[in-house]
Short mmCIF file of C-alpha atoms and ligand atoms in Angstrom, two decimals:
data_model
loop_
_atom_site.label_atom_id
_atom_site.label_comp_id
_atom_site.label_asym_id
_atom_site.label_seq_id
_atom_site.Cartn_x
_atom_site.Cartn_y
_atom_site.Cartn_z
CA MET A 1 4.37 -23.68 -15.47
CA LYS A 2 7.74 -21.97 -15.84
CA SER A 3 6.28 -18.54 -16.08
CA GLN A 4 4.07 -18.96 -13.04
CA TYR A 5 5.92 -18.27 -9.83
CA LEU A 6 3.85 -20.82 -8.02
CA LYS A 7 4.67 -24.44 -8.25
CA THR A 8 1.11 -25.63 -8.27
CA GLY A 9 -0.84 -22.72 -9.62
CA ILE A 10 -3.06 -23.36 -6.59
CA GLU A 11 -6.15 -21.19 -6.96
CA SER A 12 -5.04 -19.68 -10.20
CA ILE A 13 -7.36 -21.75 -12.35
CA ASN A 14 -10.56 -20.85 -10.59
CA GLY A 15 -9.52 -17.43 -9.42
CA ARG A 16 -8.60 -16.50 -12.96
CA ARG A 17 -11.93 -17.53 -14.32
CA ASP A 18 -13.80 -15.53 -11.71
CA PHE A 19 -11.68 -12.57 -12.57
CA LEU A 20 -12.32 -12.80 -16.28
CA LYS A 21 -16.02 -13.05 -15.69
CA LEU A 22 -15.94 -9.92 -13.56
CA ALA A 23 -13.73 -8.09 -15.96
CA GLY A 24 -16.40 -8.51 -18.58
CA TYR A 25 -18.75 -6.63 -16.24
CA GLY A 26 -21.70 -7.62 -18.34
CA ALA A 27 -25.21 -7.92 -17.05
CA LEU A 28 -24.56 -11.48 -15.95
CA GLY A 29 -21.70 -10.57 -13.67
CA LEU A 30 -23.69 -7.79 -12.07
CA ILE A 31 -26.75 -9.89 -11.45
CA ALA A 32 -24.72 -12.80 -10.18
CA GLY A 33 -23.17 -10.47 -7.63
CA GLY A 34 -26.66 -9.43 -6.56
CA TYR A 35 -25.94 -5.76 -7.13
CA LEU A 36 -27.27 -3.59 -9.86
CA PRO A 37 -25.64 -0.25 -10.45
CA MET A 38 -27.89 2.61 -9.49
CA PHE A 39 -26.47 4.69 -12.27
CA SER A 40 -25.27 3.61 -15.60
CA PRO A 41 -21.60 4.51 -15.97
CA SER A 42 -22.20 6.12 -19.34
CA ALA A 43 -24.32 8.77 -17.66
CA TYR A 44 -21.11 10.04 -16.13
CA GLY A 45 -19.00 9.76 -19.22
CA LEU A 46 -17.05 6.90 -17.69
CA THR A 47 -17.07 4.47 -20.55
CA GLN A 48 -15.31 6.56 -23.13
CA GLN A 49 -12.29 6.75 -20.84
CA VAL A 50 -11.72 3.04 -21.20
CA SER A 51 -9.16 3.04 -23.89
CA LEU A 52 -5.62 1.84 -23.68
CA ASN A 53 -3.31 4.71 -23.14
CA THR A 54 -0.44 4.03 -25.49
CA THR A 55 0.27 7.22 -27.37
CA GLU A 56 2.98 9.59 -26.32
CA THR A 57 2.00 13.22 -26.02
CA VAL A 58 4.05 16.39 -26.34
CA PHE A 59 4.92 15.91 -22.67
CA LYS A 60 8.69 16.35 -22.16
CA PRO A 61 9.71 13.94 -19.41
CA ASP A 62 12.53 14.51 -16.92
CA LEU A 63 12.58 10.76 -16.48
CA ASP A 64 11.44 8.18 -19.02
CA LEU A 65 11.40 4.54 -17.92
CA THR A 66 10.24 1.21 -19.20
CA LEU A 67 8.91 -0.97 -16.39
CA VAL A 68 8.33 -4.64 -17.06
CA PRO A 69 7.09 -7.34 -14.66
CA GLN A 70 8.83 -10.60 -15.50
CA ALA A 71 9.16 -14.14 -14.22
CA GLU A 72 12.59 -14.89 -12.80
CA GLU A 73 14.46 -16.79 -10.13
CA VAL A 74 16.15 -15.22 -7.13
CA ALA A 75 18.23 -16.72 -4.34
CA ILE A 76 16.26 -15.97 -1.18
CA LEU A 77 16.92 -19.01 0.99
CA PRO A 78 19.97 -21.31 1.00
CA GLY A 79 19.55 -23.97 -1.70
CA SER A 80 17.24 -23.71 -4.68
CA PRO A 81 16.35 -20.27 -6.04
CA THR A 82 12.76 -19.06 -5.73
CA ARG A 83 10.57 -18.39 -8.76
CA VAL A 84 9.15 -14.90 -8.47
CA TRP A 85 7.70 -12.06 -10.51
CA ARG A 86 9.80 -8.94 -10.48
CA TYR A 87 9.62 -5.46 -11.98
CA HIS A 88 12.58 -4.54 -14.18
CA ALA A 89 13.33 -0.99 -15.20
CA THR A 90 15.25 0.54 -18.08
CA VAL A 91 15.97 4.24 -18.09
CA ASN A 92 15.29 5.62 -21.58
CA GLN A 93 15.91 9.24 -20.72
CA GLY A 94 17.06 11.13 -17.62
CA ASP A 95 19.47 10.30 -14.83
CA SER A 96 19.93 6.53 -14.58
CA ASN A 97 20.97 6.87 -10.91
CA ARG A 98 17.35 7.65 -10.15
CA VAL A 99 16.49 3.99 -10.48
CA VAL A 100 18.09 1.79 -7.84
CA GLU A 101 17.88 -2.00 -8.01
CA ILE A 102 17.79 -4.01 -4.79
CA PRO A 103 20.21 -6.87 -5.37
CA GLU A 104 19.02 -10.42 -4.72
CA SER A 105 15.46 -9.41 -4.08
CA TYR A 106 12.16 -9.85 -5.86
CA LEU A 107 11.32 -6.21 -5.12
CA GLY A 108 11.17 -3.79 -7.99
CA PRO A 109 13.74 -0.98 -8.28
CA ILE A 110 13.43 2.10 -6.08
CA ILE A 111 12.38 5.02 -8.26
CA ASN A 112 13.63 8.41 -6.99
CA VAL A 113 11.99 11.61 -8.22
CA ARG A 114 11.76 15.26 -7.28
CA GLN A 115 8.52 17.13 -6.78
CA GLY A 116 7.57 18.97 -9.97
CA GLU A 117 9.28 16.52 -12.31
CA LYS A 118 7.55 15.01 -15.30
CA ILE A 119 7.64 11.24 -15.42
CA ARG A 120 6.89 8.91 -18.31
CA ILE A 121 6.62 5.21 -17.56
CA ARG A 122 6.12 2.65 -20.28
CA PHE A 123 4.54 -0.33 -18.59
CA LYS A 124 4.93 -3.49 -20.63
CA ASN A 125 3.22 -6.55 -19.24
CA ASP A 126 5.32 -9.69 -19.50
CA ILE A 127 3.55 -11.95 -17.02
CA PRO A 128 0.94 -14.45 -18.22
CA GLU A 129 -2.06 -12.63 -16.81
CA LYS A 130 -3.56 -9.16 -16.93
CA SER A 131 -1.87 -6.46 -14.92
CA ILE A 132 -1.60 -2.71 -14.44
CA ILE A 133 0.48 -0.54 -12.11
CA HIS A 134 -0.93 1.71 -9.42
CA TRP A 135 1.19 4.47 -7.82
CA HIS A 136 0.13 4.16 -4.22
CA GLY A 137 -0.15 7.57 -2.57
CA LEU A 138 0.52 9.65 -5.67
CA HIS A 139 -1.89 12.33 -6.72
CA VAL A 140 -2.29 11.73 -10.46
CA PRO A 141 -5.12 12.02 -13.02
CA ALA A 142 -7.59 9.13 -13.05
CA ILE A 143 -6.26 7.68 -16.28
CA MET A 144 -2.74 7.47 -14.74
CA ASP A 145 -3.86 5.87 -11.49
CA GLY A 146 -3.85 2.22 -12.52
CA HIS A 147 -7.56 1.45 -12.16
CA PRO A 148 -8.21 -2.28 -12.77
CA ARG A 149 -10.21 -1.51 -15.93
CA TYR A 150 -6.93 -0.45 -17.53
CA ALA A 151 -5.28 -3.84 -16.91
CA VAL A 152 -3.50 -5.16 -20.00
CA ALA A 153 -2.74 -8.70 -21.09
CA GLN A 154 0.72 -10.18 -21.54
CA GLY A 155 2.56 -8.47 -24.37
CA ARG A 156 0.46 -5.31 -24.12
CA SER A 157 1.55 -1.90 -22.85
CA TYR A 158 0.18 1.04 -20.93
CA LEU A 159 1.74 4.46 -21.02
CA TYR A 160 1.88 6.68 -17.96
CA GLU A 161 2.72 10.36 -18.10
CA PHE A 162 2.32 12.55 -15.05
CA THR A 163 3.84 15.41 -13.13
CA VAL A 164 4.81 14.61 -9.56
CA THR A 165 2.84 17.02 -7.40
CA ASN A 166 3.10 15.14 -4.09
CA ARG A 167 5.15 16.41 -1.24
CA ALA A 168 8.32 14.51 -0.34
CA GLY A 169 7.58 11.06 0.99
CA THR A 170 7.81 7.31 0.75
CA TYR A 171 5.30 6.18 -1.85
CA TRP A 172 5.17 2.84 -3.66
CA TYR A 173 3.91 1.04 -6.73
CA HIS A 174 2.23 -2.31 -7.16
CA PRO A 175 -0.16 -4.17 -9.51
CA HIS A 176 -3.90 -3.50 -9.39
CA PRO A 177 -5.79 -5.94 -11.64
CA HIS A 178 -9.13 -6.85 -10.13
CA GLY A 179 -9.11 -10.10 -8.21
CA ARG A 180 -5.37 -10.69 -8.67
CA THR A 181 -3.65 -7.92 -6.74
CA GLY A 182 -2.89 -10.12 -3.73
CA PHE A 183 -1.49 -12.89 -5.90
CA GLN A 184 0.70 -10.59 -8.00
CA VAL A 185 2.06 -8.54 -5.09
CA TYR A 186 2.79 -11.75 -3.24
CA GLY A 187 4.68 -13.05 -6.25
CA GLY A 188 7.07 -10.12 -5.88
CA LEU A 189 5.55 -7.20 -7.73
CA ALA A 190 6.08 -4.10 -5.59
CA GLY A 191 8.59 -1.28 -5.40
CA LEU A 192 9.25 2.04 -3.71
CA PHE A 193 8.66 5.43 -5.31
CA LEU A 194 10.50 8.09 -3.30
CA VAL A 195 9.70 11.74 -3.77
CA SER A 196 11.90 14.54 -2.48
CA ASP A 197 11.28 18.28 -2.36
CA GLU A 198 12.94 21.51 -1.21
CA GLU A 199 11.36 21.47 2.22
CA GLU A 200 12.62 17.96 2.92
CA LEU A 201 16.12 18.70 1.63
CA GLY A 202 16.27 21.65 4.01
CA ALA A 203 14.99 19.70 7.04
CA GLY A 204 18.41 18.44 8.15
CA LEU A 205 17.66 14.70 7.94
CA PRO A 206 20.16 11.87 7.44
CA GLU A 207 20.81 11.26 3.74
CA ASN A 208 22.36 8.69 1.40
CA GLU A 209 23.69 5.67 3.32
CA PHE A 210 21.94 6.96 6.45
CA ASP A 211 18.54 7.01 4.74
CA ILE A 212 17.38 3.40 4.55
CA PRO A 213 14.18 2.04 3.02
CA LEU A 214 12.85 -1.12 4.69
CA VAL A 215 9.99 -2.99 3.04
CA ILE A 216 8.37 -5.42 5.48
CA GLN A 217 6.52 -8.45 4.11
CA ASP A 218 5.65 -12.00 5.11
CA ARG A 219 5.97 -15.07 2.95
CA THR A 220 5.65 -18.84 3.23
CA PHE A 221 8.07 -21.14 1.41
CA ASP A 222 7.65 -24.83 0.64
CA ALA A 223 10.37 -27.46 1.08
CA HIS A 224 11.79 -26.53 -2.34
CA ASN A 225 12.06 -22.82 -1.48
CA GLN A 226 9.06 -21.93 -3.61
CA LEU A 227 6.48 -19.38 -2.54
CA VAL A 228 3.22 -20.75 -1.24
CA TYR A 229 0.20 -18.51 -1.44
CA MET A 230 -2.98 -19.42 0.35
CA SER A 231 -5.26 -22.36 0.17
CA ARG A 232 -8.63 -21.91 -1.43
CA ASN A 233 -10.15 -22.23 2.02
CA ARG A 234 -12.76 -19.50 2.15
CA MET A 235 -12.13 -18.99 5.86
CA ALA A 236 -8.43 -18.35 5.27
CA ARG A 237 -9.29 -15.85 2.54
CA MET A 238 -11.62 -14.00 4.86
CA THR A 239 -8.64 -13.42 7.14
CA GLY A 240 -6.13 -12.71 4.40
CA PHE A 241 -2.77 -14.23 3.62
CA LEU A 242 -0.41 -14.62 6.58
CA GLY A 243 3.10 -15.93 5.91
CA ASP A 244 5.24 -17.67 8.49
CA ARG A 245 8.47 -15.81 7.68
CA ILE A 246 9.16 -12.10 7.87
CA LEU A 247 11.18 -10.65 4.99
CA VAL A 248 12.75 -7.20 4.87
CA ASN A 249 13.64 -5.85 1.43
CA GLY A 250 12.93 -9.34 0.16
CA LYS A 251 15.38 -11.03 2.56
CA PRO A 252 14.65 -13.37 5.45
CA ASP A 253 16.46 -13.01 8.82
CA PHE A 254 17.41 -9.48 7.90
CA THR A 255 20.15 -7.74 9.90
CA LEU A 256 20.90 -4.08 9.38
CA PRO A 257 24.49 -3.05 10.16
CA VAL A 258 24.62 0.55 11.40
CA SER A 259 27.19 3.12 12.47
CA THR A 260 27.16 5.18 15.66
CA THR A 261 25.01 7.95 14.26
CA ALA A 262 21.42 8.85 13.38
CA TYR A 263 19.40 7.18 10.62
CA ARG A 264 16.24 7.82 8.73
CA LEU A 265 14.46 4.46 8.42
CA ARG A 266 11.63 4.41 5.90
CA LEU A 267 9.25 1.57 6.69
CA LEU A 268 6.65 0.26 4.27
CA ASN A 269 4.26 -2.52 5.21
CA GLY A 270 4.11 -4.30 1.85
CA SER A 271 2.44 -7.40 3.30
CA ASN A 272 -0.82 -8.72 1.91
CA SER A 273 -2.69 -8.69 5.20
CA ARG A 274 -0.33 -8.73 8.18
CA ILE A 275 -0.48 -5.82 10.60
CA TYR A 276 2.63 -5.07 12.67
CA ARG A 277 2.71 -3.49 16.12
CA LEU A 278 6.21 -2.14 15.94
CA ALA A 279 8.56 -1.37 18.82
CA TRP A 280 12.28 -1.33 19.52
CA GLN A 281 13.53 -4.44 21.21
CA ASP A 282 15.66 -2.44 23.67
CA GLY A 283 12.67 -0.44 24.86
CA ARG A 284 13.65 2.93 23.43
CA PRO A 285 10.61 4.78 22.10
CA LEU A 286 9.91 5.00 18.38
CA THR A 287 10.69 8.48 17.10
CA ILE A 288 8.36 8.95 14.15
CA ILE A 289 9.17 11.68 11.64
CA ALA A 290 6.89 10.83 8.70
CA THR A 291 3.78 8.91 7.74
CA ASP A 292 2.20 8.01 4.35
CA GLY A 293 2.24 11.46 2.81
CA GLY A 294 5.63 12.62 4.07
CA LEU A 295 7.18 14.49 6.98
CA LEU A 296 5.18 15.36 10.07
CA GLU A 297 5.24 18.87 11.42
CA LYS A 298 7.42 17.69 14.30
CA PRO A 299 8.65 14.30 15.50
CA VAL A 300 6.31 12.25 17.69
CA GLN A 301 7.25 9.49 20.11
CA ARG A 302 5.43 6.25 20.75
CA GLN A 303 6.33 3.13 22.72
CA PHE A 304 4.80 1.14 19.86
CA ALA A 305 2.93 1.83 16.65
CA PHE A 306 0.72 -0.12 14.29
CA LEU A 307 1.77 -0.39 10.67
CA ALA A 308 -1.00 -1.84 8.49
CA PRO A 309 -0.69 -3.07 4.89
CA GLY A 310 -0.06 -0.14 2.56
CA GLU A 311 1.01 2.24 5.33
CA ARG A 312 4.41 3.89 5.63
CA MET A 313 6.14 5.27 8.68
CA GLU A 314 9.56 6.83 8.94
CA LEU A 315 11.69 6.59 12.06
CA TRP A 316 14.56 8.64 13.35
CA ALA A 317 16.93 6.13 14.97
CA ASP A 318 20.09 7.36 16.68
CA PHE A 319 22.82 4.91 17.67
CA SER A 320 25.47 7.44 18.66
CA ASP A 321 25.23 6.40 22.31
CA ASN A 322 25.59 2.70 21.56
CA PRO A 323 28.95 0.89 21.51
CA VAL A 324 30.19 -1.06 18.52
CA GLY A 325 28.84 -4.59 18.90
CA TYR A 326 25.52 -3.39 20.38
CA GLU A 327 22.53 -5.32 19.10
CA THR A 328 18.87 -4.49 19.06
CA GLY A 329 16.11 -4.72 16.49
CA LEU A 330 12.61 -3.88 15.51
CA ILE A 331 10.01 -6.25 16.87
CA SER A 332 6.29 -6.71 16.40
CA LEU A 333 4.56 -6.88 19.78
CA PRO A 334 1.71 -9.30 20.30
CA PHE A 335 -1.80 -7.90 20.02
CA ASP A 336 -5.30 -9.24 19.94
CA GLY A 337 -5.64 -9.78 16.23
CA ALA A 338 -9.33 -10.32 16.35
CA GLY A 339 -10.83 -9.31 19.60
CA THR A 340 -12.34 -12.76 19.50
CA GLY A 341 -9.57 -15.28 18.90
CA ARG A 342 -10.35 -15.46 15.23
CA GLY A 343 -7.14 -17.38 14.58
CA ARG A 344 -8.96 -20.45 15.80
CA MET A 345 -12.39 -19.48 14.55
CA MET A 346 -11.28 -18.78 11.04
CA GLY A 347 -9.26 -21.93 10.63
CA THR A 348 -6.43 -19.97 9.08
CA ASP A 349 -3.59 -22.05 7.72
CA ALA A 350 -0.96 -19.59 8.90
CA GLY A 351 1.85 -20.76 11.11
CA LEU A 352 2.25 -17.20 12.43
CA PRO A 353 -1.20 -15.87 13.31
CA LEU A 354 -2.22 -12.22 13.14
CA GLY A 355 -1.19 -10.59 16.41
CA ALA A 356 1.66 -12.99 17.21
CA GLY A 357 4.89 -11.43 18.50
CA PHE A 358 8.14 -11.82 16.56
CA SER A 359 11.34 -10.13 15.46
CA VAL A 360 10.99 -8.03 12.29
CA PHE A 361 14.70 -7.39 11.78
CA LYS A 362 17.89 -7.21 13.80
CA LEU A 363 20.18 -4.27 13.95
CA LYS A 364 23.84 -4.32 14.86
CA VAL A 365 26.14 -1.37 15.57
CA SER A 366 29.19 -2.32 13.56
CA ARG A 367 31.19 0.86 13.01
CA LYS A 368 32.22 3.92 14.97
CA VAL A 369 31.85 7.26 13.25
CA ASN A 370 32.04 10.80 14.54
CA ARG A 371 29.03 12.23 12.92
CA SER A 372 26.51 13.72 15.22
CA ILE A 373 23.27 15.01 13.86
CA GLU A 374 20.45 16.50 15.90
CA LEU A 375 16.83 15.54 15.55
CA PRO A 376 15.16 18.60 14.01
CA GLN A 377 12.30 19.87 16.15
CA LYS A 378 10.51 21.27 13.13
CA LEU A 379 10.28 18.93 10.15
CA SER A 380 7.78 20.48 7.77
CA GLU A 381 4.66 22.60 7.42
CA VAL A 382 1.56 20.58 8.25
CA THR A 383 -1.54 22.39 9.49
CA PRO A 384 -2.56 20.81 12.81
CA VAL A 385 -5.91 19.03 12.49
CA ASP A 386 -7.55 21.11 15.22
CA LEU A 387 -6.88 24.24 13.20
CA LEU A 388 -8.62 22.85 10.12
CA ASN A 389 -12.06 24.28 9.84
CA THR A 390 -14.21 21.19 9.60
CA ALA A 391 -17.45 22.79 10.73
CA GLY A 392 -20.09 23.35 8.10
CA LEU A 393 -18.76 20.80 5.68
CA GLY A 394 -22.21 19.52 4.90
CA HIS A 395 -23.34 15.97 5.35
CA LEU A 396 -21.04 13.22 6.43
CA ARG A 397 -20.46 10.30 4.09
CA GLU A 398 -20.59 7.05 6.02
CA PHE A 399 -19.04 3.81 4.94
CA TYR A 400 -19.83 0.67 6.89
CA LEU A 401 -17.27 -2.11 6.69
CA THR A 402 -19.46 -5.15 6.67
CA MET A 403 -19.63 -8.82 5.93
CA GLY A 404 -22.37 -10.87 4.44
CA HIS A 405 -22.38 -14.26 2.73
CA MET A 406 -18.69 -14.82 3.58
CA GLN A 407 -17.77 -11.72 1.66
CA TRP A 408 -16.34 -8.43 2.92
CA SER A 409 -18.07 -5.37 1.58
CA ILE A 410 -18.43 -1.60 1.97
CA ASN A 411 -21.97 -0.38 2.70
CA GLY A 412 -23.08 -3.85 1.66
CA ARG A 413 -21.65 -3.51 -1.83
CA THR A 414 -18.72 -5.21 -3.50
CA PHE A 415 -16.57 -4.04 -6.36
CA GLN A 416 -17.97 -3.87 -9.86
CA MET A 417 -15.65 -2.48 -12.47
CA GLU A 418 -17.42 0.79 -13.20
CA ASP A 419 -20.16 0.82 -10.64
CA VAL A 420 -20.69 4.08 -8.76
CA THR A 421 -23.70 4.81 -6.59
CA GLU A 422 -25.08 8.21 -5.69
CA ASP A 423 -23.33 8.24 -2.33
CA GLU A 424 -20.00 7.68 -4.12
CA ILE A 425 -20.15 10.78 -6.29
CA VAL A 426 -18.30 13.86 -5.07
CA LYS A 427 -18.11 17.31 -6.59
CA LEU A 428 -14.84 18.53 -7.96
CA GLY A 429 -13.56 21.24 -5.64
CA SER A 430 -15.42 20.02 -2.56
CA LYS A 431 -13.96 19.35 0.85
CA GLU A 432 -15.52 16.40 2.66
CA ILE A 433 -15.44 14.30 5.77
CA TRP A 434 -15.83 10.57 5.28
CA GLU A 435 -16.47 8.26 8.18
CA PHE A 436 -15.48 4.62 8.02
CA ASN A 437 -17.27 2.43 10.50
CA ASN A 438 -15.90 -0.92 11.64
CA THR A 439 -18.27 -1.47 14.52
CA GLY A 440 -19.51 -4.72 13.07
CA GLY A 441 -23.01 -4.26 11.83
CA GLY A 442 -22.64 -7.68 10.24
CA MET A 443 -24.39 -10.84 11.29
CA MET A 444 -21.34 -12.55 12.67
CA ARG A 445 -19.80 -10.32 15.28
CA MET A 446 -17.15 -12.84 16.13
CA MET A 447 -15.69 -12.37 12.68
CA ASN A 448 -14.96 -8.70 13.03
CA MET A 449 -11.55 -7.88 11.64
CA PRO A 450 -9.17 -4.99 11.30
CA HIS A 451 -9.41 -3.19 7.94
CA PRO A 452 -6.80 -0.74 6.63
CA ILE A 453 -8.78 1.63 4.40
CA HIS A 454 -7.02 3.28 1.48
CA LEU A 455 -8.08 6.08 -0.85
CA HIS A 456 -6.68 6.42 -4.34
CA GLY A 457 -5.75 9.76 -5.75
CA LYS A 458 -5.78 11.78 -2.53
CA GLN A 459 -3.88 12.23 0.69
CA PHE A 460 -6.19 12.94 3.62
CA ARG A 461 -6.07 13.93 7.27
CA VAL A 462 -7.42 11.80 10.09
CA VAL A 463 -9.76 14.15 11.97
CA GLY A 464 -11.40 11.76 14.41
CA ARG A 465 -11.39 8.30 15.87
CA SER A 466 -14.05 6.86 18.16
CA GLY A 467 -15.44 3.63 19.51
CA VAL A 468 -13.29 0.93 21.09
CA ARG A 469 -10.01 2.55 22.01
CA HIS A 470 -6.73 1.04 20.79
CA ASP A 471 -3.33 2.59 21.35
CA GLY A 472 -0.55 2.77 18.83
CA TYR A 473 -2.00 4.68 15.90
CA VAL A 474 0.05 7.31 14.19
CA ASP A 475 -2.73 9.41 12.71
CA GLU A 476 -0.54 12.50 12.39
CA GLY A 477 0.35 14.08 9.07
CA TRP A 478 -0.94 13.30 5.61
CA LYS A 479 -2.27 9.78 5.17
CA ASP A 480 -3.58 7.62 2.34
CA THR A 481 -4.26 4.48 4.38
CA VAL A 482 -5.83 4.31 7.83
CA LEU A 483 -6.26 1.30 10.08
CA LEU A 484 -9.55 0.49 11.79
CA MET A 485 -9.52 -2.15 14.48
CA PRO A 486 -12.82 -3.87 15.26
CA GLY A 487 -15.23 -1.57 17.05
CA GLU A 488 -13.76 1.64 15.66
CA ARG A 489 -14.91 4.58 13.58
CA VAL A 490 -12.53 6.92 11.82
CA ARG A 491 -13.20 10.26 10.17
CA ILE A 492 -10.99 11.58 7.42
CA LEU A 493 -10.93 14.95 5.74
CA THR A 494 -9.97 15.41 2.13
CA GLU A 495 -10.37 17.97 -0.59
CA PHE A 496 -11.19 16.92 -4.16
CA SER A 497 -9.47 19.94 -5.57
CA ASP A 498 -8.54 18.69 -9.03
CA TYR A 499 -8.56 15.58 -11.24
CA PRO A 500 -12.11 14.52 -12.03
CA GLY A 501 -12.87 10.90 -12.81
CA LEU A 502 -13.10 7.45 -11.35
CA PHE A 503 -10.90 6.50 -8.38
CA LEU A 504 -10.88 3.61 -5.95
CA TYR A 505 -11.23 3.30 -2.23
CA HIS A 506 -10.72 -0.07 -0.64
CA CYS A 507 -9.43 -2.24 2.14
CA HIS A 508 -5.67 -2.73 1.73
CA ASN A 509 -5.84 -6.23 3.12
CA LEU A 510 -5.19 -7.52 -0.39
CA GLU A 511 -7.33 -10.61 -0.03
CA HIS A 512 -10.22 -8.45 1.14
CA GLU A 513 -9.62 -6.14 -1.79
CA ASP A 514 -9.53 -9.04 -4.23
CA MET A 515 -12.77 -10.47 -2.93
CA GLY A 516 -14.46 -7.14 -3.56
CA MET A 517 -13.97 -4.95 -0.49
CA MET A 518 -13.31 -2.14 -2.91
CA ARG A 519 -15.48 0.49 -4.57
CA ASN A 520 -15.21 3.37 -7.00
CA TYR A 521 -15.81 6.98 -6.15
CA PHE A 522 -16.39 9.46 -8.91
CA VAL A 523 -15.17 13.04 -8.87
CA GLN A 524 -17.64 14.93 -11.01
CA LYS A 525 -16.81 18.19 -12.73
CU1 C2O B 1 -1.87 0.26 -2.67
CU2 C2O B 1 -5.45 0.44 -4.49
O1 C2O B 1 -3.69 0.34 -3.55
CU1 CU B 2 -3.37 3.47 -3.82
CU1 CU B 3 -10.41 -5.58 5.12
#
């Protein structure tokens, strides 16, 4: 059991078997799921792409890394170290300062790149189950995107080579094997991938020690300081994993010491299923300067803001008016996590239910500096949504977030490795509006849940939200993940301008994703 981060292996026996069955995606698996593909994947040339990518090309990388997930022990709580899985990086070529380890954390190193750079990453799996890395938010060719069909066994490798075309922003990487993403991310496998560009460097934002990434996650530890995942209770899985301790950058009871000046705080919700409703403890408004796909056009202010799994949000936080010794912090305000008191209904085993209020991290002004920096009123070029011409875009694709047979699904379908239906095929070069609908067409209304919907391969714009009104969304800017509370519909606009092939869209509640609330879409040439 040494190589497993879990003491008991809990659901790993059964879960693993289910996964292997699915990964075979033979006729049996498809029929057992009750879904037959409307189109055979080979008709779209999908199958020949399934080959392990291991050969280097003539590609000349600016940065060449080896990235290896490994079992190890880290000191998280006082007493015994915690067994975790952690990404380790070695820089083979390029500037080694681009890869920054977070000491005493299970989190993977922060990878820093510039827009336009060529990156080669040699993924070598060293954990005792299949895995593959996905670059969340990055716009890369299908074969570089970490689709679960590319997952490799322990000892095997996968080679990534891509040019960074994204605008500056806080992106991240994590495993994506089907059925095991929640388990592997929970075990520690996640890291930040920060992109910078000219526009950002010219924006006048705090840099270096004043630019702080903060990865927010929740975990549960047993009496021996070991991570506890979730019980096999189907009800608990329907909710998703909820830990009873909040960790920031892999550390519990996190306190951030700051100086009397302005900071750029880059927040990532790296939790499996917990949604945060963030606010400052001292009542100052949140000043938001960026979302998933980078800087907003101009800063926006909110008293509080939701941050769902997978989402990023960057804050401008200025402490120049606060005395040394001043203390505040980021909190998560209570909210109705279900609309229906699901905490009780679902029999979750979490000590800290979804929608509970708590402190996320504390912040203490510990040093006086004379360094004043003004909040820029213009941050970047982002076309306002109301200026986007969305008329005449043809038919609307609708995706219903539904539940049936104790299983979350999208339009009544669950994930099958290469399954694509007609309404999941888009034309290369097309611009489309997709509507996600969480108004609960399912049989059991009382089990409606929030779902953060994520698209692989593309950043999109949120062009509409309707239904039950909730406050606290930051829909501005470029997004790759959008939260839908129960009763809501959201419309997104995206352009499939390049990169044909098979990409995923799914709920970023990782337990929902693992149970199949994920589908392929196919960009056809
Ligand atoms: Cu971070 Cu498929 O997702
Ligand atoms: Cu993604
Ligand atoms: Cu979901």
